[in-house]
Short mmCIF file of C-alpha atoms in Angstrom, two decimals:
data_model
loop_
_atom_site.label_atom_id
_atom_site.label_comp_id
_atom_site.label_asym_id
_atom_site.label_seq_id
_atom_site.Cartn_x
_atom_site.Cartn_y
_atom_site.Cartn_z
CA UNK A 1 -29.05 26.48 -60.00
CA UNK A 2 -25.91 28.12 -60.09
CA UNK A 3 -26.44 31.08 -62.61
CA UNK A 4 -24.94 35.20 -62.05
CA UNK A 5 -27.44 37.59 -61.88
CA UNK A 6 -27.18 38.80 -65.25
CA UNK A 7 -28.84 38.52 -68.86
CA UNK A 8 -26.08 39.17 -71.39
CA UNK A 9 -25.61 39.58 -75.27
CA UNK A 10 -23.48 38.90 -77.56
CA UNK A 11 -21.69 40.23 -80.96
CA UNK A 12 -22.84 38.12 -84.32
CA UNK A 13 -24.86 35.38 -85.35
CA UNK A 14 -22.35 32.65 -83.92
CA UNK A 15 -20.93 32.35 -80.93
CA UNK A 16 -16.65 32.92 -80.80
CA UNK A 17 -14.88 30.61 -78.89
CA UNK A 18 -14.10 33.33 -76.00
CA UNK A 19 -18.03 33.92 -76.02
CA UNK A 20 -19.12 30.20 -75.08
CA UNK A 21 -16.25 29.92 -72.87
CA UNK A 22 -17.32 33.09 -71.03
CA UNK A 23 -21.16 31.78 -70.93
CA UNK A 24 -19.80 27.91 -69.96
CA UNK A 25 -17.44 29.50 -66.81
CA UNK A 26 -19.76 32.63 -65.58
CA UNK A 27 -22.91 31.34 -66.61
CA UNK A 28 -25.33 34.18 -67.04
CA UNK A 29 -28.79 33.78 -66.09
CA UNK A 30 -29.97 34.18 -70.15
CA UNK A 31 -29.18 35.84 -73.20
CA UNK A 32 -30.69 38.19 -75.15
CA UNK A 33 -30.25 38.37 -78.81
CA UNK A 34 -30.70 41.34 -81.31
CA UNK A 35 -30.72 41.93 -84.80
CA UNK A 36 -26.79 41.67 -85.19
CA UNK A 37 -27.65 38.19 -83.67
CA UNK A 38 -29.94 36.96 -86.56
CA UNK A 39 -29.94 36.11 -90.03
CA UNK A 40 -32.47 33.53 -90.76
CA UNK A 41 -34.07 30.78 -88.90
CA UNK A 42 -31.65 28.05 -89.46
CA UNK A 43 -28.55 30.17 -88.37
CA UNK A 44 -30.81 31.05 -85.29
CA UNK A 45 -32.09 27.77 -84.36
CA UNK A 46 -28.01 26.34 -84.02
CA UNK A 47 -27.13 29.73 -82.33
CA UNK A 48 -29.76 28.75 -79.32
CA UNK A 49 -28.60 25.63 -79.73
CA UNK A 50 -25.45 25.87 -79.10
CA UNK A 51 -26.01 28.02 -76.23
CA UNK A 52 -28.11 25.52 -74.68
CA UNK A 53 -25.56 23.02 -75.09
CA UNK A 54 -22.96 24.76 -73.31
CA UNK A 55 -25.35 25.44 -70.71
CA UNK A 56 -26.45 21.82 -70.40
CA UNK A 57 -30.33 23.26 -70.23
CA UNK A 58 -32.71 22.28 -72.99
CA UNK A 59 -34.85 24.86 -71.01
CA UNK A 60 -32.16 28.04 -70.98
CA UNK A 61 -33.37 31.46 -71.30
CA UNK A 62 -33.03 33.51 -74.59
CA UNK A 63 -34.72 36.68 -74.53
CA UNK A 64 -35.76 38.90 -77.67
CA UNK A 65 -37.08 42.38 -78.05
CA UNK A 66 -39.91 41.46 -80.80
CA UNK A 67 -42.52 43.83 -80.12
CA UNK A 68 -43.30 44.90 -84.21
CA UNK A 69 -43.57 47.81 -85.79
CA UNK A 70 -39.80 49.80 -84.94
CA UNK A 71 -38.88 47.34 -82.30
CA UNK A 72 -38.32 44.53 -84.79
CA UNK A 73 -35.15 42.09 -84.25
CA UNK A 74 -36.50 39.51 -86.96
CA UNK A 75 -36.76 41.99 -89.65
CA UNK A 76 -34.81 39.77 -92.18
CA UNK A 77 -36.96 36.94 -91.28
CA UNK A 78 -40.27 38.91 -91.25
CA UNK A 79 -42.00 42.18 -91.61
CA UNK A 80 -43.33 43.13 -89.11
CA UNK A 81 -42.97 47.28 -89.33
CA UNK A 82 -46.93 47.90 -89.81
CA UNK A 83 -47.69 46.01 -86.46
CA UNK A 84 -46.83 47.74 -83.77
CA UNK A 85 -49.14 47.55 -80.43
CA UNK A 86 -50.98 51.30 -81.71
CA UNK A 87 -51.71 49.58 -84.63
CA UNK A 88 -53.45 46.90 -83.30
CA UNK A 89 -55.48 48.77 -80.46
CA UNK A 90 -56.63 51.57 -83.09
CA UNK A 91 -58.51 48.68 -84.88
CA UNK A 92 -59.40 47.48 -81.70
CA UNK A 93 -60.82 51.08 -81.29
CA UNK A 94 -63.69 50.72 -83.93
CA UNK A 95 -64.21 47.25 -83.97
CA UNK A 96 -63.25 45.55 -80.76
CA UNK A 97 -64.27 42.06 -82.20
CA UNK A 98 -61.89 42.72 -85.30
CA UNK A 99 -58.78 43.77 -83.14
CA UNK A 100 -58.41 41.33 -80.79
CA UNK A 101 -58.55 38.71 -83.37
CA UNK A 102 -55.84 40.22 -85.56
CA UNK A 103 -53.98 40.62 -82.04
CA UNK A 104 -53.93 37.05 -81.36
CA UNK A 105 -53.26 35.65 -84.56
CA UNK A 106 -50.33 37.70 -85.12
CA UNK A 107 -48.95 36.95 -81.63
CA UNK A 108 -49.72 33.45 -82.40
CA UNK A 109 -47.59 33.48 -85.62
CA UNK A 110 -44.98 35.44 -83.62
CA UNK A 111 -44.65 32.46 -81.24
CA UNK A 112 -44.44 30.34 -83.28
CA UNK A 113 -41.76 31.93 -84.91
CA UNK A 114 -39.53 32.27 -81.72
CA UNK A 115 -40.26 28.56 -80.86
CA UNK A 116 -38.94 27.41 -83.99
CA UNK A 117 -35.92 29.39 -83.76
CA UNK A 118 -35.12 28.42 -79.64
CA UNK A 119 -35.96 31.72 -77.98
CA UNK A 120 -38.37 31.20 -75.19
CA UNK A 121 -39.32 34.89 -73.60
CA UNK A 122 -40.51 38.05 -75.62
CA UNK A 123 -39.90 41.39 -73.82
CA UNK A 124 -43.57 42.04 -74.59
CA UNK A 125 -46.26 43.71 -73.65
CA UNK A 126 -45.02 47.87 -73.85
CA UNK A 127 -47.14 48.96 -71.06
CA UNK A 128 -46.71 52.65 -71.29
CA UNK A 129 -49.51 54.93 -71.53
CA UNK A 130 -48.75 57.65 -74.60
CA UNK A 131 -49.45 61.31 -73.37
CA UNK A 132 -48.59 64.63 -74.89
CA UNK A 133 -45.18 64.64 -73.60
CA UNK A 134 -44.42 60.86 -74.31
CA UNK A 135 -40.97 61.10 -75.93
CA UNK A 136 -41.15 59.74 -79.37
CA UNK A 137 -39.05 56.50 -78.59
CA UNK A 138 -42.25 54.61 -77.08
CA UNK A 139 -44.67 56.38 -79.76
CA UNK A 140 -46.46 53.54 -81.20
CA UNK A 141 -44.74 51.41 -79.16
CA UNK A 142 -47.64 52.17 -77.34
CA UNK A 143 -51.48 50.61 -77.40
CA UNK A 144 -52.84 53.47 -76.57
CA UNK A 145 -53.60 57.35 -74.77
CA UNK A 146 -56.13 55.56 -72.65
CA UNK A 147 -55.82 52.79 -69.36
CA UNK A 148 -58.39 50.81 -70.32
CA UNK A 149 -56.77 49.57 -73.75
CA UNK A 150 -53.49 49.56 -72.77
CA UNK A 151 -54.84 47.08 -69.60
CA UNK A 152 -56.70 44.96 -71.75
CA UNK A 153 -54.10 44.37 -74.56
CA UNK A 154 -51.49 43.92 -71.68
CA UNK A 155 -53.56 41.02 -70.25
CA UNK A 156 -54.33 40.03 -73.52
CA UNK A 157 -51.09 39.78 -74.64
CA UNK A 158 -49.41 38.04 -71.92
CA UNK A 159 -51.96 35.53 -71.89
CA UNK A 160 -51.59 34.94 -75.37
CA UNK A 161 -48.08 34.15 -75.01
CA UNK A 162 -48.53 31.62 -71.85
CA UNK A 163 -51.05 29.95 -74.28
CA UNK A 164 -47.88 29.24 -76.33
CA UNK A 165 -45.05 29.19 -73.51
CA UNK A 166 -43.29 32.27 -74.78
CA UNK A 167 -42.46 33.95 -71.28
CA UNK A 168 -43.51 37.27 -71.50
CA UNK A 169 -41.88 40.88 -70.13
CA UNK A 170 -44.33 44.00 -68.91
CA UNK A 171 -41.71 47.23 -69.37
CA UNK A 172 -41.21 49.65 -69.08
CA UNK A 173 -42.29 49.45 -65.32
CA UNK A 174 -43.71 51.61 -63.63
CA UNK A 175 -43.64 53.89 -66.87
CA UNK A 176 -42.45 55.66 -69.33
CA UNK A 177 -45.14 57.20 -71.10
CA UNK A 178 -44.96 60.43 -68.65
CA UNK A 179 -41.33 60.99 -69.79
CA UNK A 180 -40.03 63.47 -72.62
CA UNK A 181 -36.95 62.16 -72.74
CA UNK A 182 -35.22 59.12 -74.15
CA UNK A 183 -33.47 56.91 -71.75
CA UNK A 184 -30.91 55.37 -74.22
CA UNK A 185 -29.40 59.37 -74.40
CA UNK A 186 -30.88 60.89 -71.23
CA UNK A 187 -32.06 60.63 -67.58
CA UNK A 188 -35.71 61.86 -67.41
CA UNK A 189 -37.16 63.41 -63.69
CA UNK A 190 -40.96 63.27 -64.37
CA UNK A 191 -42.65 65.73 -62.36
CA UNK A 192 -46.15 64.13 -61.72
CA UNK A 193 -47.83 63.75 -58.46
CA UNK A 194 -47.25 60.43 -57.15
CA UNK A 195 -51.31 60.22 -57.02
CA UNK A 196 -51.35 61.19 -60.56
CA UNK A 197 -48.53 58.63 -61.32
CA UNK A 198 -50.33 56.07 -59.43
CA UNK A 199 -53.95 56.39 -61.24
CA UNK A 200 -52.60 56.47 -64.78
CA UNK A 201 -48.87 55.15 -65.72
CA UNK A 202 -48.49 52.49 -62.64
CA UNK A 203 -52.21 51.48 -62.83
CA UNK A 204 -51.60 49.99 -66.15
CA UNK A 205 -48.86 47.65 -64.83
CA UNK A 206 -51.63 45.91 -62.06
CA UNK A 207 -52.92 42.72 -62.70
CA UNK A 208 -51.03 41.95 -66.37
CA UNK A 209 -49.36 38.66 -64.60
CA UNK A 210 -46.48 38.96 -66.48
CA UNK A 211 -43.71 36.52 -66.21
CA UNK A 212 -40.67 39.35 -65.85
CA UNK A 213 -40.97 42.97 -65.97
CA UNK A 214 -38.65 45.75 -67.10
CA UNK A 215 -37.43 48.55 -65.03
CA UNK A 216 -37.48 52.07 -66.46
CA UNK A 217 -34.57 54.55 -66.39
CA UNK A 218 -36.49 57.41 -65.06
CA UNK A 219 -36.52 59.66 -61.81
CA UNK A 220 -39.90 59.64 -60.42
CA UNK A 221 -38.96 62.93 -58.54
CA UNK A 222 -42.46 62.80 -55.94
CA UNK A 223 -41.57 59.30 -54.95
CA UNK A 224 -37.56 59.70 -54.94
CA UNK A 225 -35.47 62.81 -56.09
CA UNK A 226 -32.55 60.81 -56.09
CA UNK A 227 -32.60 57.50 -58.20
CA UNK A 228 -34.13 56.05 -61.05
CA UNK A 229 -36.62 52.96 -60.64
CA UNK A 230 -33.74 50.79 -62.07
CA UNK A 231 -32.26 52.28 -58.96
CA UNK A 232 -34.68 52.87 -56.32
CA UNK A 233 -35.50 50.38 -53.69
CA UNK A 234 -37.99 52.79 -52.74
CA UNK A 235 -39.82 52.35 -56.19
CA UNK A 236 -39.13 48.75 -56.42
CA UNK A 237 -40.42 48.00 -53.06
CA UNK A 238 -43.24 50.12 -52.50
CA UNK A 239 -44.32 50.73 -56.31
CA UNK A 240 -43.55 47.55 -58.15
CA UNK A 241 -43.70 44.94 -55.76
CA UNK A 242 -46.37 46.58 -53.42
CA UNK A 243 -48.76 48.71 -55.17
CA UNK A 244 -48.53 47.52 -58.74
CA UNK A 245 -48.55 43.85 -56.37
CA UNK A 246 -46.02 42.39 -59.11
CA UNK A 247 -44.38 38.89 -57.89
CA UNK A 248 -42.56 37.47 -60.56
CA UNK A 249 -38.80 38.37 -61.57
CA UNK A 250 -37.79 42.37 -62.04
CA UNK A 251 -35.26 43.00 -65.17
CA UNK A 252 -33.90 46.21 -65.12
CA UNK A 253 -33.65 47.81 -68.41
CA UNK A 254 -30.34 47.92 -70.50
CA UNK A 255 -27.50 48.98 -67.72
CA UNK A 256 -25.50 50.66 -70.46
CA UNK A 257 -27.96 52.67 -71.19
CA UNK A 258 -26.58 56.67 -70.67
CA UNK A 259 -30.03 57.90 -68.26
CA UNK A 260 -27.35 55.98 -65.94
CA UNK A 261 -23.50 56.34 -65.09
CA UNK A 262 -20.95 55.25 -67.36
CA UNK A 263 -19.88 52.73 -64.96
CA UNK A 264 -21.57 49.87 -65.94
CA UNK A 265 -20.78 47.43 -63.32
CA UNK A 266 -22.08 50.07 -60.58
CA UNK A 267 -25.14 50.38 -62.93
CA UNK A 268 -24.98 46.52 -62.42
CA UNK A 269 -24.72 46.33 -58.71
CA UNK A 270 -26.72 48.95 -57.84
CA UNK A 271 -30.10 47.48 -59.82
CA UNK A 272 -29.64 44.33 -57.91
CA UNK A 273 -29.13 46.10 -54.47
CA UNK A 274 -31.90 48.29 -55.31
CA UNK A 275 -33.97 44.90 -56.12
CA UNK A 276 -33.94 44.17 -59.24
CA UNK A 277 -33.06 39.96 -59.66
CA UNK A 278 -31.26 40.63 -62.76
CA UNK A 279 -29.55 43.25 -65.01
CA UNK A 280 -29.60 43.57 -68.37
CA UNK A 281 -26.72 43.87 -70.98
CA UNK A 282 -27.19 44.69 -74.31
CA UNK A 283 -24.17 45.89 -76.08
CA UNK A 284 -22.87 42.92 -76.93
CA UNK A 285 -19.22 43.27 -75.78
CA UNK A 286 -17.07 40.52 -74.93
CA UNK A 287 -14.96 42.58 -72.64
CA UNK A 288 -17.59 43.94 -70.84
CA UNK A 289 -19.44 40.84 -70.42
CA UNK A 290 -16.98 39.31 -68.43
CA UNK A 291 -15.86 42.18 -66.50
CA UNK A 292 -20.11 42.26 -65.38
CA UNK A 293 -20.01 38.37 -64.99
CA UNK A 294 -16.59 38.20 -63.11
CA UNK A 295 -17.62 40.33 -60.66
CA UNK A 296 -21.88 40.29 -60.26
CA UNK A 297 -23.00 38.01 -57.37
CA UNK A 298 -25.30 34.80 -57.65
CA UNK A 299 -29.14 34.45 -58.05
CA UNK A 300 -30.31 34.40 -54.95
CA UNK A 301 -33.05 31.79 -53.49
CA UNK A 302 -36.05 33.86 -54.58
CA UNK A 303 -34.96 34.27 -58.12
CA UNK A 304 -34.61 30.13 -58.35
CA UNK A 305 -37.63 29.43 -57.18
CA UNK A 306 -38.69 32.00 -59.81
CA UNK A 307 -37.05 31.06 -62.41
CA UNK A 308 -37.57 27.39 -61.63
CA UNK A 309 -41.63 28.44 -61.96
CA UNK A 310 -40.94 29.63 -65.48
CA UNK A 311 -39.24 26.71 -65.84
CA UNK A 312 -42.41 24.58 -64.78
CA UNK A 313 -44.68 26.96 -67.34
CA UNK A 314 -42.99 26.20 -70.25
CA UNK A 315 -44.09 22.40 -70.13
#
């Protein structure tokens, strides 16, 4: 499998020329579409397509952020602004029978959605835990203030969308509920006890089996004072992959984001060294995409065999 270690985006609802040339030549690991990217169902469907085609693999990885309520790429395809993961667990809250029905049969009709349209993974479930400080950019992104629900929707969710081989992505790992800050802006340092951290925000991330997660922009300054998770093999290593025990493929989070530099192939470079299997860019620009691609290294063996799992699960 000869893929870069990069998902990529790009600018409209069709592909330019210099676009599927870049994809056909670099060949990112996936794509990730946004809003800007979709119109209706039929544009979408020969958009994924098309990128399929170029990448000769009916099986190709195109990534969405549909989460509902303000996270909402489809939005002129469906409505989806009253459902957002609170919603859902405060029903759940006085009638437990009653929410997780609703739950499933609106991820259901999500799915369904996606697979008509060609994308196969949904950066769902938001696993962060909302707290009095939680910045208002997770808000009801959210299940819940409390473990339990936010565990149980997780697992819920995720196995939900393996029901209907949507891949699914845990973020924003190991959390971002303890932050006050917004990541797309800022660089939070969360002050918590790692023992605190480690009962609450990275407790919810254990045992979701997630296909991917999502790194989170955000200094965890009792575990290191110096980097970010996205950034931190010391996070990575010893909180994602060893405490939280995840296995599969680590995303990090948008690399053009501003809690990091403004140089996004360091960003890049950095997130794999750190290790993360792939970064993420969003923006969307040609220019930048192939700068990233041109100079990111390969998937390495582990993140085949991965990838060629996911492959496997969406039979």
């Amino acid at each position: 499998m000869n893929r870069k270690s990069l998902i990529t985006s790009i600018s409209s609802t069709y592909l330019s020329n210099e676009e599927a040339n870049l994809i056909y030549k670099e060949k990112p690991w996936g794509i990730i579409l946004f809003k800007r990217n979709i119109d209706n169902v039929l544009q979408l469907r020969k958009l994924t397509y098309n990128i399929r085609k170029i990448m000769n693999d009916p099986k190709y990885p195109i990534l969405v952020d549909e989460e509902g309520g303000n996270v909402s790429r489809f939005s002129d395809i469906i409505d989806t602004k009253k459902y957002s993961q609170k919603h859902f667990a405060d029903i759940f809250s006085n009638n437990k029978k009653l929410g997780k029905i609703l739950y499933q049969e609106y991820l259901l009709s999500i799915c369904n959605i996606l697979k008509n349209s060609g994308i196969n993974i949904n950066t769902i479930p938001v696993l962060d835990i909302l707290q009095k400080k939680t910045h208002k950019i997770i808000g009801n992104r959210s299940f819940s203030n409390k473990l339990k629900i936010v565990k149980y929707f997780g697992k819920l969710c995720t196995s939900e969308l393996k029901k209907n081989k949507i891949g699914s992505v845990s973020k924003h790992t190991p959390g971002h509920g303890c932050s006050n800050l917004d990541t797309h802006f800022n660089l939070p340092v969360v002050e918590k006890s790692y023992k605190d951290l480690l009962k609450k925000d990275f407790s919810a991330f254990k045992n979701v089996n997630s296909n991917f997660t999502m790194t989170a922009h955000i200094i965890y300054k009792d575990i290191d004072p110096n980097n970010c998770a996205t950034h931190s093999k010391i996070v990575i290593n010893k909180i994602i992959r060893k405490k939280i025990g995840f296995k599969g493929l680590i995303i990090s989070d948008d690399i053009s984001m501003r809690a990091l530099s403004k140089n996004i192939l360091y960003n890049a470079q950095k997130a794999i060294l750190s290790g993360c299997n792939l970064a993420l860019h969003c923006k969307g620009n040609i220019k930048e995409s192939k700068y990233l691609l041109k100079n990111i290294r390969k998937i390495d063996n582990f993140t085949k065999k991965k990838t060629s799992e996911f492959y496997n699960y969406l039979r």
